[in-house]
Short mmCIF file of C-alpha atoms (C1' of nucleotides) in Angstrom, two decimals:
data_model
loop_
_atom_site.label_atom_id
_atom_site.label_comp_id
_atom_site.label_asym_id
_atom_site.label_seq_id
_atom_site.Cartn_x
_atom_site.Cartn_y
_atom_site.Cartn_z
CA MET A 1 -13.13 10.88 39.41
CA HIS A 2 -10.46 8.68 37.96
CA ALA A 3 -11.04 6.12 40.64
CA ALA A 4 -8.52 6.36 43.39
CA THR A 5 -7.88 3.00 44.97
CA LEU A 6 -10.77 2.60 47.37
CA ALA A 7 -9.69 -0.54 49.13
CA ARG A 8 -6.85 -3.02 49.06
CA PRO A 9 -7.30 -6.05 46.79
CA ILE A 10 -7.93 -9.27 48.64
CA GLU A 11 -5.62 -12.22 48.00
CA ILE A 12 -7.10 -15.66 48.38
CA ASN A 13 -4.86 -18.71 48.39
CA SER A 14 -7.51 -21.37 48.96
CA ALA A 15 -8.68 -21.04 45.41
CA PRO A 16 -11.29 -23.86 45.25
CA MET A 17 -13.42 -22.19 47.90
CA VAL A 18 -13.76 -18.99 45.95
CA ALA A 19 -13.48 -20.41 42.44
CA PRO A 20 -15.57 -18.21 40.15
CA PRO A 21 -18.44 -19.70 38.12
CA GLY A 22 -16.10 -19.66 35.08
CA ARG A 23 -13.66 -22.41 34.18
CA GLY A 24 -11.75 -23.97 37.05
CA GLU A 25 -8.37 -24.47 35.38
CA GLU A 26 -5.24 -22.88 36.79
CA GLY A 27 -6.89 -23.15 40.20
CA HIS A 28 -3.55 -23.70 41.90
CA ARG A 29 -2.45 -20.10 41.52
CA PRO A 30 -3.66 -17.61 44.11
CA LEU A 31 -6.72 -15.63 43.12
CA THR A 32 -6.70 -11.92 43.95
CA VAL A 33 -10.00 -10.12 44.08
CA TYR A 34 -10.23 -6.42 43.24
CA ILE A 35 -13.26 -4.21 43.69
CA ALA A 36 -14.41 -1.65 41.13
CA GLY A 37 -11.79 1.07 40.68
CA ASN A 38 -8.88 -0.81 42.27
CA GLU A 39 -5.56 -0.19 40.57
CA ILE A 40 -3.83 -3.39 39.43
CA TYR A 41 -0.68 -1.65 38.28
CA GLY A 42 0.47 1.76 37.12
CA PRO A 43 3.28 3.32 35.07
CA GLY A 44 6.64 2.58 36.69
CA ASP A 45 5.47 -0.53 38.54
CA GLU A 46 7.55 -3.64 38.02
CA ALA A 47 6.30 -5.81 35.15
CA ASN A 48 7.24 -9.46 35.55
CA GLY A 49 4.47 -11.46 33.96
CA HIS A 50 0.86 -11.12 33.00
CA TYR A 51 -2.60 -11.63 34.48
CA HIS A 52 -5.43 -14.01 33.70
CA ILE A 53 -8.95 -12.75 34.40
CA ALA A 54 -11.06 -15.30 36.28
CA PHE A 55 -14.06 -12.98 36.42
CA GLY A 56 -14.83 -9.29 35.99
CA ALA A 57 -13.26 -6.78 33.60
CA VAL A 58 -10.14 -4.61 33.39
CA ARG A 59 -9.37 -1.31 31.68
CA ILE A 60 -5.90 -0.41 30.37
CA TYR A 61 -5.31 3.32 29.93
CA ARG A 62 -3.00 6.29 29.67
CA LEU A 63 -3.42 9.88 30.81
CA LEU A 64 -2.37 13.19 29.28
CA ALA A 65 -0.97 15.88 31.56
CA ASP A 66 -4.31 17.70 31.69
CA GLY A 67 -6.25 14.60 32.68
CA ARG A 68 -7.57 13.50 29.31
CA ARG A 69 -7.75 9.72 29.41
CA GLN A 70 -7.50 7.17 26.61
CA ILE A 71 -8.54 3.63 27.43
CA SER A 72 -6.59 1.52 24.95
CA ALA A 73 -8.28 -1.76 25.82
CA PHE A 74 -10.88 -3.51 27.91
CA HIS A 75 -10.16 -7.09 28.94
CA MET A 76 -12.95 -9.47 29.94
CA ALA A 77 -13.22 -12.76 31.87
CA GLY A 78 -11.11 -15.51 30.31
CA GLU A 79 -8.68 -13.08 28.67
CA SER A 80 -5.12 -12.16 29.63
CA PHE A 81 -3.43 -8.77 29.87
CA GLY A 82 -0.46 -6.99 31.40
CA LEU A 83 2.36 -8.09 29.10
CA GLU A 84 4.55 -5.08 28.28
CA PRO A 85 8.05 -4.61 26.87
CA GLY A 86 10.76 -3.82 29.39
CA ASP A 87 10.57 -4.51 33.10
CA ARG A 88 8.35 -1.54 34.03
CA HIS A 89 4.70 -0.96 33.19
CA GLN A 90 3.84 2.06 31.06
CA PHE A 91 0.07 1.94 31.48
CA PHE A 92 -2.53 1.92 34.19
CA ALA A 93 -4.60 -1.21 34.72
CA GLU A 94 -7.73 -0.97 36.86
CA ALA A 95 -10.62 -3.24 37.74
CA VAL A 96 -13.76 -1.97 35.99
CA CYS A 97 -15.99 -3.94 38.38
CA ALA A 98 -15.42 -6.68 40.98
CA THR A 99 -12.66 -8.70 39.35
CA GLY A 100 -10.66 -11.84 40.14
CA LEU A 101 -7.15 -12.20 38.74
CA ARG A 102 -4.44 -14.82 38.71
CA LYS A 103 -0.93 -13.63 38.08
CA VAL A 104 1.13 -15.67 35.62
CA ARG A 105 4.90 -15.28 35.92
CA THR A 106 6.88 -15.51 32.72
CA LEU A 107 8.94 -18.68 32.25
CA PRO A 108 11.88 -18.60 29.85
CA ALA A 109 10.71 -21.78 28.14
CA LEU A 110 9.99 -22.21 24.46
CA GLU A 111 6.37 -23.28 24.64
CA SER A 112 5.40 -20.54 27.07
CA MET A 113 7.23 -18.07 24.81
CA GLN A 114 5.00 -19.06 21.90
CA GLY A 115 1.92 -18.41 23.99
CA LEU A 116 3.22 -15.02 25.02
CA LEU A 117 4.01 -14.13 21.43
CA GLN A 118 0.47 -15.05 20.43
CA LEU A 119 -0.85 -12.88 23.27
CA ALA A 120 1.31 -9.93 22.24
CA LEU A 121 0.37 -10.23 18.57
CA GLU A 122 -3.32 -10.37 19.38
CA GLY A 123 -2.91 -7.29 21.57
CA MET A 124 -1.19 -5.45 18.74
CA MET A 125 -3.94 -6.55 16.34
CA ARG A 126 -6.69 -5.35 18.64
CA ALA A 127 -4.99 -2.00 19.15
CA GLN A 128 -4.55 -1.51 15.40
CA GLN A 129 -8.14 -2.52 14.68
CA HIS A 130 -9.25 -0.08 17.35
CA LEU A 131 -7.14 2.61 15.72
CA LEU A 132 -9.26 2.28 12.58
CA VAL A 133 -12.42 2.78 14.63
CA VAL A 134 -11.14 5.78 16.57
CA GLY A 135 -9.30 7.38 13.68
CA ARG A 136 -11.75 7.02 10.86
CA GLN A 137 -15.30 6.31 12.11
CA ASN A 138 -17.99 8.70 13.36
CA ALA A 139 -19.73 8.48 16.74
CA THR A 140 -22.49 6.10 15.60
CA GLU A 141 -20.04 3.78 13.90
CA ARG A 142 -17.79 3.75 16.96
CA ILE A 143 -20.63 2.87 19.32
CA GLY A 144 -21.85 0.23 16.86
CA ALA A 145 -18.42 -1.35 16.60
CA PHE A 146 -18.11 -1.31 20.37
CA LEU A 147 -21.47 -3.03 20.90
CA LEU A 148 -20.73 -5.69 18.28
CA ASP A 149 -17.35 -6.31 19.87
CA MET A 150 -18.99 -6.76 23.25
CA VAL A 151 -21.59 -9.15 21.79
CA GLU A 152 -18.82 -11.23 20.26
CA ARG A 153 -16.77 -11.29 23.45
CA GLN A 154 -19.76 -12.29 25.56
CA GLY A 155 -20.38 -15.39 23.48
CA GLY A 156 -22.44 -13.99 20.63
CA LEU A 157 -25.67 -13.65 22.61
CA PRO A 158 -27.57 -10.46 21.68
CA GLN A 159 -28.07 -9.50 25.32
CA ILE A 160 -24.95 -7.95 26.82
CA GLU A 161 -24.04 -6.66 30.26
CA LEU A 162 -21.72 -3.68 30.13
CA PRO A 163 -19.46 -3.64 33.17
CA MET A 164 -18.15 -0.16 32.33
CA SER A 165 -19.61 3.32 32.72
CA ARG A 166 -20.48 5.74 29.89
CA GLN A 167 -17.32 7.64 30.83
CA ASP A 168 -15.27 4.49 30.29
CA ILE A 169 -16.92 3.89 26.92
CA GLY A 170 -16.26 7.48 25.92
CA ASP A 171 -12.61 7.30 26.95
CA TYR A 172 -12.28 4.07 24.99
CA LEU A 173 -13.90 5.40 21.81
CA GLY A 174 -12.49 8.93 21.93
CA LEU A 175 -15.89 10.51 22.60
CA THR A 176 -17.42 12.49 25.44
CA ILE A 177 -19.88 10.95 27.86
CA GLU A 178 -22.65 13.14 26.37
CA THR A 179 -22.01 11.92 22.85
CA VAL A 180 -22.00 8.30 24.04
CA SER A 181 -25.33 8.84 25.78
CA ARG A 182 -26.90 10.65 22.83
CA THR A 183 -25.74 8.02 20.36
CA LEU A 184 -27.08 5.16 22.46
CA SER A 185 -30.41 7.01 22.77
CA LYS A 186 -30.55 7.45 19.00
CA LEU A 187 -29.93 3.73 18.47
CA ARG A 188 -32.65 2.95 21.01
CA GLU A 189 -35.13 5.27 19.28
CA LYS A 190 -34.40 3.54 15.98
CA GLY A 191 -35.10 0.15 17.56
CA VAL A 192 -31.58 -1.13 16.94
CA ILE A 193 -30.96 -1.71 20.65
CA LYS A 194 -33.12 -2.00 23.76
CA PHE A 195 -32.20 -1.30 27.38
CA HIS A 196 -33.09 -3.68 30.22
CA GLY A 197 -31.20 -1.51 32.67
CA LEU A 198 -28.64 1.24 32.20
CA ARG A 199 -25.88 -1.25 31.54
CA SER A 200 -27.90 -4.13 30.17
CA VAL A 201 -28.31 -3.86 26.41
CA GLU A 202 -30.09 -6.08 23.93
CA VAL A 203 -29.03 -5.80 20.31
CA CYS A 204 -32.35 -6.25 18.49
CA LYS A 205 -31.04 -5.72 14.96
CA PRO A 206 -27.44 -6.91 14.78
CA SER A 207 -27.49 -6.86 10.97
CA LEU A 208 -28.46 -3.19 11.02
CA LEU A 209 -25.68 -2.52 13.50
CA GLU A 210 -23.20 -4.28 11.22
CA ALA A 211 -24.43 -2.19 8.30
CA ILE A 212 -23.87 0.97 10.33
CA CYS A 213 -20.28 -0.07 11.03
CA GLN A 214 -19.64 -0.70 7.29
CA MET B 1 -5.41 6.86 -5.72
CA HIS B 2 -4.51 4.30 -3.12
CA ALA B 3 -1.45 3.25 -5.03
CA ALA B 4 -2.06 0.27 -7.22
CA THR B 5 1.12 -1.71 -7.67
CA LEU B 6 2.96 0.21 -10.34
CA ALA B 7 5.82 -2.15 -10.98
CA ARG B 8 7.12 -5.46 -9.72
CA PRO B 9 9.62 -5.31 -6.86
CA ILE B 10 13.13 -6.22 -7.86
CA GLU B 11 14.88 -9.04 -6.03
CA ILE B 12 18.62 -8.83 -5.74
CA ASN B 13 20.62 -11.79 -4.49
CA SER B 14 24.06 -10.33 -4.84
CA ALA B 15 23.55 -8.16 -1.83
CA PRO B 16 27.00 -6.55 -1.47
CA MET B 17 26.69 -4.85 -4.84
CA VAL B 18 23.51 -3.05 -3.95
CA ALA B 19 24.08 -2.78 -0.23
CA PRO B 20 22.37 0.43 0.90
CA PRO B 21 24.32 3.23 2.61
CA GLY B 22 22.87 1.97 5.93
CA ARG B 23 24.37 -0.78 8.04
CA GLY B 24 25.71 -3.78 6.22
CA GLU B 25 24.70 -6.56 8.61
CA GLU B 26 22.40 -9.37 7.50
CA GLY B 27 23.89 -8.95 4.05
CA HIS B 28 23.55 -12.64 3.27
CA ARG B 29 19.76 -12.49 2.87
CA PRO B 30 18.40 -11.36 -0.50
CA LEU B 31 17.48 -7.71 -0.69
CA THR B 32 14.25 -6.85 -2.47
CA VAL B 33 13.78 -3.32 -3.70
CA TYR B 34 10.32 -1.77 -3.96
CA ILE B 35 9.47 1.52 -5.58
CA ALA B 36 7.03 4.02 -4.06
CA GLY B 37 3.53 2.56 -3.89
CA ASN B 38 4.53 -1.09 -4.33
CA GLU B 39 2.46 -3.48 -2.25
CA ILE B 40 4.56 -5.71 0.00
CA TYR B 41 1.63 -7.79 1.22
CA GLY B 42 -2.13 -7.50 1.59
CA PRO B 43 -4.94 -9.07 3.64
CA GLY B 44 -5.14 -12.80 2.96
CA ASP B 45 -1.52 -13.15 1.83
CA GLU B 46 0.49 -15.83 3.55
CA ALA B 47 2.36 -14.57 6.62
CA ASN B 48 5.45 -16.61 7.42
CA GLY B 49 7.95 -14.25 8.92
CA HIS B 50 8.72 -10.57 9.06
CA TYR B 51 10.71 -7.95 7.15
CA HIS B 52 13.73 -5.85 8.01
CA ILE B 53 13.95 -2.45 6.34
CA ALA B 54 17.40 -1.78 4.85
CA PHE B 55 16.38 1.63 3.51
CA GLY B 56 13.18 3.54 2.77
CA ALA B 57 9.86 3.49 4.64
CA VAL B 58 6.73 1.36 4.83
CA ARG B 59 3.10 2.09 5.70
CA ILE B 60 0.81 -0.47 7.34
CA TYR B 61 -2.90 0.20 6.86
CA ARG B 62 -6.47 -0.97 6.72
CA LEU B 63 -9.39 0.17 4.58
CA LEU B 64 -13.08 0.58 5.34
CA ALA B 65 -15.60 -0.55 2.73
CA ASP B 66 -16.07 3.02 1.45
CA GLY B 67 -12.36 3.62 0.99
CA ARG B 68 -11.53 5.45 4.22
CA ARG B 69 -7.99 4.47 5.14
CA GLN B 70 -6.28 4.26 8.51
CA ILE B 71 -2.52 3.92 8.51
CA SER B 72 -1.76 2.19 11.79
CA ALA B 73 2.01 2.54 11.53
CA PHE B 74 4.93 3.84 9.55
CA HIS B 75 8.15 1.85 9.71
CA MET B 76 11.50 3.41 8.89
CA ALA B 77 14.97 2.15 7.91
CA GLY B 78 16.44 -0.17 10.54
CA GLU B 79 13.05 -1.23 11.88
CA SER B 80 11.13 -4.48 11.41
CA PHE B 81 7.47 -5.11 10.56
CA GLY B 82 5.09 -7.72 9.21
CA LEU B 83 4.67 -9.99 12.19
CA GLU B 84 0.98 -10.89 12.56
CA PRO B 85 -0.94 -13.57 14.44
CA GLY B 86 -2.14 -16.53 12.36
CA ASP B 87 -0.73 -17.53 9.00
CA ARG B 88 -2.49 -14.87 6.91
CA HIS B 89 -1.89 -11.13 6.86
CA GLN B 90 -4.75 -8.87 7.87
CA PHE B 91 -3.23 -5.57 6.78
CA PHE B 92 -1.78 -3.93 3.73
CA ALA B 93 1.92 -3.09 3.71
CA GLU B 94 3.22 -0.73 1.03
CA ALA B 95 6.49 1.01 0.26
CA VAL B 96 6.11 4.75 0.97
CA CYS B 97 9.17 5.54 -1.15
CA ALA B 98 11.95 3.50 -2.74
CA THR B 99 12.52 0.81 -0.13
CA GLY B 100 14.83 -2.16 0.35
CA LEU B 101 13.65 -5.11 2.43
CA ARG B 102 15.09 -8.36 3.68
CA LYS B 103 12.63 -11.06 4.62
CA VAL B 104 13.31 -12.87 7.90
CA ARG B 105 11.66 -16.30 8.20
CA THR B 106 10.55 -17.31 11.67
CA LEU B 107 12.65 -20.00 13.36
CA PRO B 108 11.07 -22.04 16.15
CA ALA B 109 14.05 -21.44 18.41
CA LEU B 110 13.97 -19.91 21.85
CA GLU B 111 16.28 -16.98 21.29
CA SER B 112 14.58 -15.92 18.06
CA MET B 113 11.24 -16.24 19.88
CA GLN B 114 12.37 -13.71 22.45
CA GLY B 115 13.29 -11.26 19.74
CA LEU B 116 9.92 -11.71 18.09
CA LEU B 117 8.14 -11.21 21.39
CA GLN B 118 10.01 -7.96 21.90
CA LEU B 119 9.06 -6.89 18.38
CA ALA B 120 5.39 -7.72 18.95
CA LEU B 121 5.28 -5.94 22.32
CA GLU B 122 6.88 -2.83 20.89
CA GLY B 123 4.33 -2.89 18.07
CA MET B 124 1.50 -3.13 20.58
CA MET B 125 3.01 -0.29 22.60
CA ARG B 126 3.34 1.95 19.59
CA ALA B 127 -0.24 1.26 18.53
CA GLN B 128 -1.56 2.03 22.00
CA GLN B 129 0.50 5.20 22.26
CA HIS B 130 -0.83 6.24 18.87
CA LEU B 131 -4.36 5.54 20.08
CA LEU B 132 -3.91 8.23 22.72
CA VAL B 133 -2.86 10.72 20.05
CA VAL B 134 -5.67 9.91 17.64
CA GLY B 135 -8.35 9.48 20.29
CA ARG B 136 -7.68 12.40 22.58
CA GLN B 137 -5.59 15.08 20.89
CA ASN B 138 -6.57 17.90 18.54
CA ALA B 139 -5.09 18.52 15.09
CA THR B 140 -2.16 20.66 16.31
CA GLU B 141 -1.23 18.18 19.01
CA ARG B 142 -1.40 15.29 16.57
CA ILE B 143 0.87 16.99 14.05
CA GLY B 144 3.23 17.98 16.85
CA ALA B 145 3.41 14.43 18.19
CA PHE B 146 4.01 13.14 14.68
CA LEU B 147 6.86 15.57 14.02
CA LEU B 148 8.52 14.80 17.36
CA ASP B 149 8.21 11.09 16.68
CA MET B 150 9.87 11.55 13.29
CA VAL B 151 12.67 13.61 14.84
CA GLU B 152 13.30 10.88 17.39
CA ARG B 153 13.25 8.12 14.77
CA GLN B 154 15.63 9.97 12.50
CA GLY B 155 18.27 10.18 15.19
CA GLY B 156 17.18 13.26 17.10
CA LEU B 157 18.39 15.77 14.52
CA PRO B 158 15.99 18.71 14.17
CA GLN B 159 16.00 18.46 10.37
CA ILE B 160 13.76 15.66 9.12
CA GLU B 161 12.92 14.29 5.71
CA LEU B 162 9.33 13.10 5.46
CA PRO B 163 9.11 10.22 3.01
CA MET B 164 5.30 10.27 3.08
CA SER B 165 2.71 12.54 1.46
CA ARG B 166 0.26 14.82 3.28
CA GLN B 167 -2.42 12.25 2.50
CA ASP B 168 -0.38 9.57 4.27
CA ILE B 169 0.12 11.82 7.29
CA GLY B 170 -3.61 12.55 7.39
CA ASP B 171 -4.54 8.89 7.17
CA TYR B 172 -2.07 8.17 9.95
CA LEU B 173 -3.34 10.90 12.27
CA GLY B 174 -7.05 10.62 11.46
CA LEU B 175 -7.14 14.03 9.75
CA THR B 176 -7.85 15.26 6.24
CA ILE B 177 -5.09 16.39 3.92
CA GLU B 178 -6.38 19.98 4.18
CA THR B 179 -6.18 20.00 7.96
CA VAL B 180 -2.65 18.58 7.84
CA SER B 181 -1.61 21.30 5.41
CA ARG B 182 -3.27 24.10 7.37
CA THR B 183 -1.79 22.92 10.67
CA LEU B 184 1.70 22.72 9.22
CA SER B 185 1.28 26.24 7.79
CA LYS B 186 0.17 27.51 11.20
CA LEU B 187 3.24 25.98 12.85
CA ARG B 188 5.43 27.54 10.15
CA GLU B 189 3.84 30.97 10.68
CA LYS B 190 4.51 30.68 14.41
CA GLY B 191 8.15 29.88 13.73
CA VAL B 192 7.97 26.45 15.33
CA ILE B 193 9.00 24.71 12.11
CA LYS B 194 10.64 25.74 8.85
CA PHE B 195 10.39 24.15 5.42
CA HIS B 196 13.41 23.50 3.22
CA GLY B 197 11.20 21.77 0.68
CA LEU B 198 7.70 20.36 0.82
CA ARG B 199 8.88 17.26 2.66
CA SER B 200 11.95 18.63 4.35
CA VAL B 201 11.13 20.08 7.76
CA GLU B 202 13.31 21.72 10.37
CA VAL B 203 11.97 21.82 13.91
CA CYS B 204 13.22 25.21 15.12
CA LYS B 205 11.57 25.14 18.53
CA PRO B 206 11.35 21.54 19.72
CA SER B 207 10.57 22.63 23.28
CA LEU B 208 7.57 24.60 22.04
CA LEU B 209 6.45 21.58 20.05
CA GLU B 210 6.74 19.42 23.15
CA ALA B 211 4.69 21.95 25.10
CA ILE B 212 2.01 21.82 22.42
CA CYS B 213 1.84 18.05 22.74
CA GLN B 214 1.45 18.31 26.53
"C1'" DC C 1 5.07 23.58 -23.12
"C1'" DG C 2 1.04 21.12 -21.44
"C1'" DA C 3 -0.81 17.67 -18.32
"C1'" DC C 4 -0.72 15.65 -14.06
"C1'" DT C 5 0.00 15.12 -9.20
"C1'" DC C 6 0.67 17.18 -4.90
"C1'" DG C 7 0.06 20.78 -1.83
"C1'" DT C 8 -2.04 25.25 -0.14
"C1'" DT C 9 -5.62 28.39 0.94
"C1'" DG C 10 -10.45 30.09 1.33
"C1'" DA C 11 -15.55 29.70 2.33
"C1'" DT C 12 -19.03 27.15 4.47
"C1'" DG C 13 -21.43 23.70 7.16
"C1'" DG C 14 -21.92 19.57 10.25
"C1'" DT C 15 -20.44 16.64 13.83
"C1'" DG C 16 -19.35 16.35 18.16
"C1'" DG C 17 -17.49 19.13 22.31
"C1'" DT C 18 -18.80 22.23 26.10
"C1'" DC C 19 -21.76 24.08 29.49
"C1'" DA C 20 -25.83 23.63 31.98
"C1'" DA C 21 -29.87 21.87 33.68
"C1'" DG C 22 -32.74 17.78 34.85
"C1'" DT C 23 -33.63 12.73 35.75
"C1'" DT C 24 -32.72 8.17 37.12
"C1'" DT C 25 -30.20 4.86 39.73
"C1'" DA C 26 -27.70 3.12 43.47
"C1'" DG C 27 -26.02 3.41 47.97
"C1'" DT C 28 -26.54 4.69 52.98
"C1'" DG C 29 -28.51 5.18 57.25
"C1'" DG C 30 -32.50 5.92 60.07
"C1'" DC D 1 -38.89 -0.13 54.13
"C1'" DC D 2 -38.29 4.46 53.09
"C1'" DA D 3 -36.02 9.01 53.06
"C1'" DC D 4 -31.87 11.19 51.79
"C1'" DT D 5 -27.66 11.77 49.14
"C1'" DA D 6 -24.36 11.18 45.69
"C1'" DA D 7 -23.15 9.37 41.50
"C1'" DA D 8 -24.37 8.13 36.94
"C1'" DC D 9 -26.88 9.14 33.08
"C1'" DT D 10 -29.81 11.93 29.87
"C1'" DT D 11 -31.23 15.85 27.34
"C1'" DG D 12 -31.00 20.61 25.53
"C1'" DA D 13 -28.68 24.91 23.76
"C1'" DC D 14 -24.81 26.71 21.79
"C1'" DC D 15 -20.44 26.88 19.52
"C1'" DA D 16 -15.69 25.40 17.87
"C1'" DC D 17 -13.06 22.51 15.36
"C1'" DC D 18 -12.40 20.11 11.57
"C1'" DA D 19 -14.46 18.05 7.17
"C1'" DT D 20 -16.08 19.25 2.80
"C1'" DC D 21 -16.14 21.59 -1.47
"C1'" DA D 22 -13.74 24.49 -4.51
"C1'" DA D 23 -10.16 27.13 -6.59
"C1'" DC D 24 -5.52 28.00 -7.15
"C1'" DG D 25 -0.25 27.48 -7.02
"C1'" DA D 26 3.97 24.62 -7.28
"C1'" DG D 27 6.60 20.97 -8.74
"C1'" DT D 28 7.40 17.00 -12.07
"C1'" DC D 29 7.44 14.27 -16.14
"C1'" DG D 30 6.40 13.31 -20.72
#
DNA sequence: CGACTCGTTGATGGTGGTCAAGTTTAGTGG
DNA sequence: CCACTAAACTTGACCACCATCAACGAGTCG
């Protein structure tokens, strides 16, 4: 269930050929393509830099001994992830869907340091914001906050494509898959959202969604 | 209830006189003393550095519109806090008990940058670890994880002094004050912990506590 | 000593978890 | 292109855990 690595990631050095439809900067670094479920790194793996997402999406998570999973973050195209203290990773990182990554090795220079600090602080901020959602909001509020976050991260357009499964959403929000499904159905019945496919959602009443999330 | 500032913090420039029983390094920076409930900063306040805790404890939190509070972190003597992205704070920081702080202004130098990065990454790590607790563990496991964390941060001794109230613990763990109280009572009845005062706890069976937390 | 805050304990109910079908979607091979 | 299969998702019934409401006890300060 928790996605064993199904196939090896493919490394592509001739970047221009396979450049994703996104921005073409940083094209000189090799692009590695992962398919859905591929592990990018796991606890204990050497950590010597971070990753930039050319396209696709990544989940960062931890497991409890009995298999309970908490996804602490999703990262989308254009974002960076993978910076951790120490020289060993403490989390799992997996491709949520077909994903292209460029690895960025850490340079001990001042200006790159400032960028890394910014990255780390934003990561801390996101985690602490998410803590408020998971710790103090009910199922409807959590789903609402999640949808609004996705809208914002996909450019503000009301139509969003969710790369992740209901299980992923549940493990991110601290809910079960059934509760995620039920809550989405309730929002659909109320006309707040509309489905154009299981993972294609249109937020019809964003103001109502914002009101739900307080 | 949520601690309005009761009195102004006291700034002391002649540090040696009031040096706390802790370590005496960094004694050249002015020490500011806050009493329990004092606000250190709030959302919108200018952020231009971080704080080092000489003695006492600090809570970092956010509020929802209806007053629900999520404490995202406690910081104890010897630790640092207050680093945030951008030039404005987005959280509240308050003294949990009588607390002495030294403000550290950010220098744009390489070596200080590396220290800040480490600080930010550890903060992110802590928040993400806490996310697992709040998102995926039940009340007993949360309390257990909290107690073990406090033991570790107070030097590993089984006897710990909790500077924070039950309400604080609840707002940190995403539980109500009643559930915190009941869970602690249950652990006491089972002989896992022992009280030497309302906020003085002895962990009699740390291994059992670890087992509870998985 | 009285008033206040903080903490504990009890009774009750609701939200969301669990278990158990169904249903839809996507993927595979004939 | 369609049948078959497996995975993903939905929906329902039931129940447990924790929140809520309420009362009471303990500690603290004036």
